Amino acid sequence: MTGRFRVLALLLTAAVLQATLFDEIRLDGVSVECLLLVSVLAGFHGGPERGATVAFLAGLLHDSVGSTPLGVHALVYAPMAAMAGHLSVRLVEGARALTMAGLVGAVMVGVTAAASVGALFGLHPVSGFDLVTTAVIAALSTLVIAGPTSRVVRWAVTGGLPVDISLTEGHAADGSLDR
Amino acid sequence: MAAPRPTGVPRSTLLILIAAALTLLTLQYRGVEPLGAFQRGVRDVIEPLRTVSDRVASPARSAWNGLLNYDDLRAENERLAVELARMRGRRLSAEADEELLERLLGEVDIGFADLDTVVVRILGTPPGNFATHTIEVDKGTDDGLAEGMPVVTGAGLVGRLESVDRARSTVRLITHPEFRVGVRLVGSQDEGLAHGGGRTGFLVIDAGVRADAIVGAGEVVVTSGGRSRFPADIPVGRVLDPGGGSDFQREIVVEPSASLENLSFLNVLLVTKERTFDPSVLLDPGERSR
């Protein structure tokens, strides 16, 4: 399976899950942000450029399944993925707790930014305490599925190969042997 | 061989993607149809999966709601019991007072009861976290529905169809802040424009009604018809706060007649054309009945 088909399969699966399973499971009316998670993880595993492209497509799918104006989520997700890719290289890669905290922060920023952009383009603005509550619940519930999603996204955007290789020791950065 | 990892900031790619997103937004804002068709196509493709998901999840959702919202359900049950008792009292009072009964019947002399309707089942809220004051229903263009059609219950106006797919539609509720409807106050015959009050759950008439118009609390509010997309005389609610504190801008708060909580089924009125102005709506309800 080529890289593009893997990414396509990943995005379609995530969109279907967003519109079905995660639409049913809501905490206080807030659902998991599956496509935002995929976008951030695509940047984290695939780097800023590849991540931004995957995130752009994820945003378009989110706008389609969620009936929001086409481009609202794409406008937010692409910079989020690029930022995640950039920060993962410089700051948080390797530190698990910091990575999870960064993921929670990224989802909260993504949710808030999507609400703000949506308000600019005619969606009913969610603001104040409601927005904070929505962002926090969405981030924490999204974190629950981050582990398995991370593995799938990593497989899709890197082809299952290790992302970084230590040339001096012959080991992948995540500890696995590079065979 | 390991996948190479780009580490630079992809400024050009990112700028192109942002420009593309802004272009799409602008085009859709201008109503370029292929974009809407693309979105409807995506939703239609996953519609069978969503239907299966709804059916599979329905029992679990009921159990979950029963578990988490037991207190709410109990409070709702008590509220309905009180309302039922009040309705019984109102009926007895009406039977004893023929004049009052006639006036009540005049108030519910609603034209929309004669229109063709499609019964739809509420599925829940649309996917995503920002679809407030909107709900999804289980019928679409296959059943003759179209965007803009009014949605009602026996008690009155609930909203209008905002987007319609092949087998599913989204309803914008009357409490949505962007919802607009032309209304008429039955007592004073003043007409105005109401919009949804958002979280308050009420509607607000903030345009059209004269500052010195005499409006009483409890006055019935119906749709005005005319050039509005809604047929005339659909009950909207009752005046909760007649306002009138300002000389320049008057805000009349209206409590919707149709309860938007715990709904299961709705009626969609099969009307899409703009209706011509009917002068009889300006007459007194008593004169109209003659």
Short mmCIF file of C-alpha atoms in Angstrom, two decimals, chain B residues 136-281:
data_model
loop_
_atom_site.label_atom_id
_atom_site.label_comp_id
_atom_site.label_asym_id
_atom_site.label_seq_id
_atom_site.Cartn_x
_atom_site.Cartn_y
_atom_site.Cartn_z
CA GLU B 136 -30.34 16.29 13.00
CA VAL B 137 -33.43 14.50 11.71
CA ASP B 138 -33.75 11.27 9.80
CA LYS B 139 -35.23 12.39 6.47
CA GLY B 140 -33.90 14.38 3.54
CA THR B 141 -34.36 15.09 -0.14
CA ASP B 142 -35.53 11.51 -0.75
CA ASP B 143 -38.65 12.37 1.25
CA GLY B 144 -39.27 15.70 -0.45
CA LEU B 145 -37.56 17.94 2.10
CA ALA B 146 -35.72 21.08 1.04
CA GLU B 147 -33.68 23.77 2.73
CA GLY B 148 -35.70 26.48 4.45
CA MET B 149 -38.82 24.41 5.16
CA PRO B 150 -40.44 25.22 8.51
CA VAL B 151 -40.28 22.60 11.25
CA VAL B 152 -43.10 22.46 13.80
CA THR B 153 -44.73 20.41 16.49
CA GLY B 154 -48.38 20.50 17.47
CA ALA B 155 -47.46 23.30 19.86
CA GLY B 156 -45.87 25.58 17.28
CA LEU B 157 -42.72 26.57 15.44
CA VAL B 158 -39.51 24.68 16.25
CA GLY B 159 -37.13 25.87 13.52
CA ARG B 160 -36.31 25.47 9.86
CA LEU B 161 -34.28 23.07 7.74
CA GLU B 162 -30.78 24.44 7.45
CA SER B 163 -29.14 21.77 5.30
CA VAL B 164 -30.72 18.79 3.63
CA ASP B 165 -28.86 15.66 2.49
CA ARG B 166 -30.30 12.64 0.75
CA ALA B 167 -31.48 10.88 3.91
CA ARG B 168 -30.70 13.28 6.74
CA SER B 169 -31.26 16.97 7.48
CA THR B 170 -30.12 19.58 9.95
CA VAL B 171 -32.68 21.77 11.72
CA ARG B 172 -31.78 25.24 12.98
CA LEU B 173 -33.82 25.72 16.13
CA ILE B 174 -35.70 28.93 16.87
CA THR B 175 -33.38 29.59 19.80
CA HIS B 176 -30.33 29.77 17.48
CA PRO B 177 -28.99 33.36 17.62
CA GLU B 178 -28.92 33.52 13.81
CA PHE B 179 -32.53 32.36 13.47
CA ARG B 180 -34.87 35.10 12.17
CA VAL B 181 -38.63 34.97 11.82
CA GLY B 182 -41.27 37.58 11.08
CA VAL B 183 -43.87 37.56 13.84
CA ARG B 184 -47.21 39.14 14.65
CA LEU B 185 -48.57 39.91 18.09
CA VAL B 186 -52.12 38.59 18.04
CA GLY B 187 -53.51 41.15 20.51
CA SER B 188 -52.05 44.36 19.15
CA GLN B 189 -51.61 43.10 15.55
CA ASP B 190 -48.16 44.65 15.54
CA GLU B 191 -45.62 42.88 13.38
CA GLY B 192 -41.92 42.60 14.04
CA LEU B 193 -38.79 40.57 13.54
CA ALA B 194 -37.72 38.03 16.16
CA HIS B 195 -34.41 36.26 16.58
CA GLY B 196 -33.25 33.39 18.74
CA GLY B 197 -31.99 34.23 22.19
CA GLY B 198 -29.28 31.54 22.35
CA ARG B 199 -28.72 30.05 25.77
CA THR B 200 -31.70 31.87 27.28
CA GLY B 201 -34.02 29.56 25.34
CA PHE B 202 -36.29 32.47 24.42
CA LEU B 203 -36.86 34.59 21.32
CA VAL B 204 -36.40 38.33 21.22
CA ILE B 205 -38.46 40.71 19.06
CA ASP B 206 -36.15 43.66 18.56
CA ALA B 207 -37.34 45.23 15.34
CA GLY B 208 -40.62 46.33 13.82
CA VAL B 209 -42.79 46.77 16.89
CA ARG B 210 -43.56 50.40 17.73
CA ALA B 211 -42.02 51.65 20.96
CA ASP B 212 -45.45 52.85 22.12
CA ALA B 213 -47.35 49.70 21.12
CA ILE B 214 -49.36 48.19 23.94
CA VAL B 215 -48.09 44.67 24.46
CA GLY B 216 -49.15 42.55 27.40
CA ALA B 217 -47.39 39.67 29.06
CA GLY B 218 -48.88 36.39 27.91
CA GLU B 219 -49.90 37.77 24.51
CA VAL B 220 -49.80 35.15 21.78
CA VAL B 221 -47.14 35.52 19.06
CA VAL B 222 -47.54 33.88 15.65
CA THR B 223 -45.64 33.98 12.38
CA SER B 224 -46.56 36.96 10.25
CA GLY B 225 -46.38 35.26 6.84
CA GLY B 226 -46.28 37.72 3.98
CA ARG B 227 -42.81 37.85 2.47
CA SER B 228 -41.44 35.58 5.18
CA ARG B 229 -40.37 32.03 4.34
CA PHE B 230 -42.78 30.82 7.01
CA PRO B 231 -46.53 30.50 6.43
CA ALA B 232 -48.69 32.87 8.45
CA ASP B 233 -50.22 32.05 11.80
CA ILE B 234 -47.89 29.34 13.05
CA PRO B 235 -47.80 29.74 16.85
CA VAL B 236 -44.40 30.93 18.01
CA GLY B 237 -44.95 31.54 21.71
CA ARG B 238 -46.22 33.93 24.34
CA VAL B 239 -44.80 37.26 25.43
CA LEU B 240 -42.80 36.81 28.60
CA ASP B 241 -41.45 40.34 28.95
CA PRO B 242 -43.11 43.12 26.92
CA GLY B 243 -40.07 45.39 27.31
CA GLY B 244 -40.88 49.02 26.67
CA GLY B 245 -38.27 50.53 28.99
CA SER B 246 -36.52 52.42 26.20
CA ASP B 247 -37.85 55.13 23.88
CA PHE B 248 -35.64 54.03 21.00
CA GLN B 249 -35.29 50.28 21.02
CA ARG B 250 -37.81 47.83 22.32
CA GLU B 251 -36.98 44.23 23.07
CA ILE B 252 -39.88 41.88 23.66
CA VAL B 253 -38.97 38.51 25.12
CA VAL B 254 -41.05 35.59 23.88
CA GLU B 255 -41.21 32.14 25.41
CA PRO B 256 -41.48 29.51 22.65
CA SER B 257 -44.73 27.57 22.69
CA ALA B 258 -43.02 24.39 21.52
CA SER B 259 -40.81 22.83 24.16
CA LEU B 260 -37.43 22.07 22.63
CA GLU B 261 -36.48 19.55 25.28
CA ASN B 262 -37.12 15.82 25.08
CA LEU B 263 -38.48 16.00 21.56
CA SER B 264 -38.59 12.79 19.55
CA PHE B 265 -40.62 13.58 16.44
CA LEU B 266 -41.22 16.74 14.46
CA ASN B 267 -43.28 17.80 11.46
CA VAL B 268 -41.72 19.47 8.45
CA LEU B 269 -44.12 21.68 6.51
CA LEU B 270 -43.72 21.07 2.78
CA VAL B 271 -43.63 24.71 1.77
CA THR B 272 -40.68 26.37 0.11
CA LYS B 273 -42.06 29.18 -2.02
CA GLU B 274 -42.23 32.67 -0.70
CA ARG B 275 -45.83 33.27 0.14
CA THR B 276 -47.74 36.22 -1.19
CA PHE B 277 -48.99 38.76 1.29
CA ASP B 278 -52.44 37.96 2.58
CA PRO B 279 -54.24 41.14 3.76
CA SER B 280 -56.55 39.09 5.93
CA VAL B 281 -53.72 38.51 8.39
#
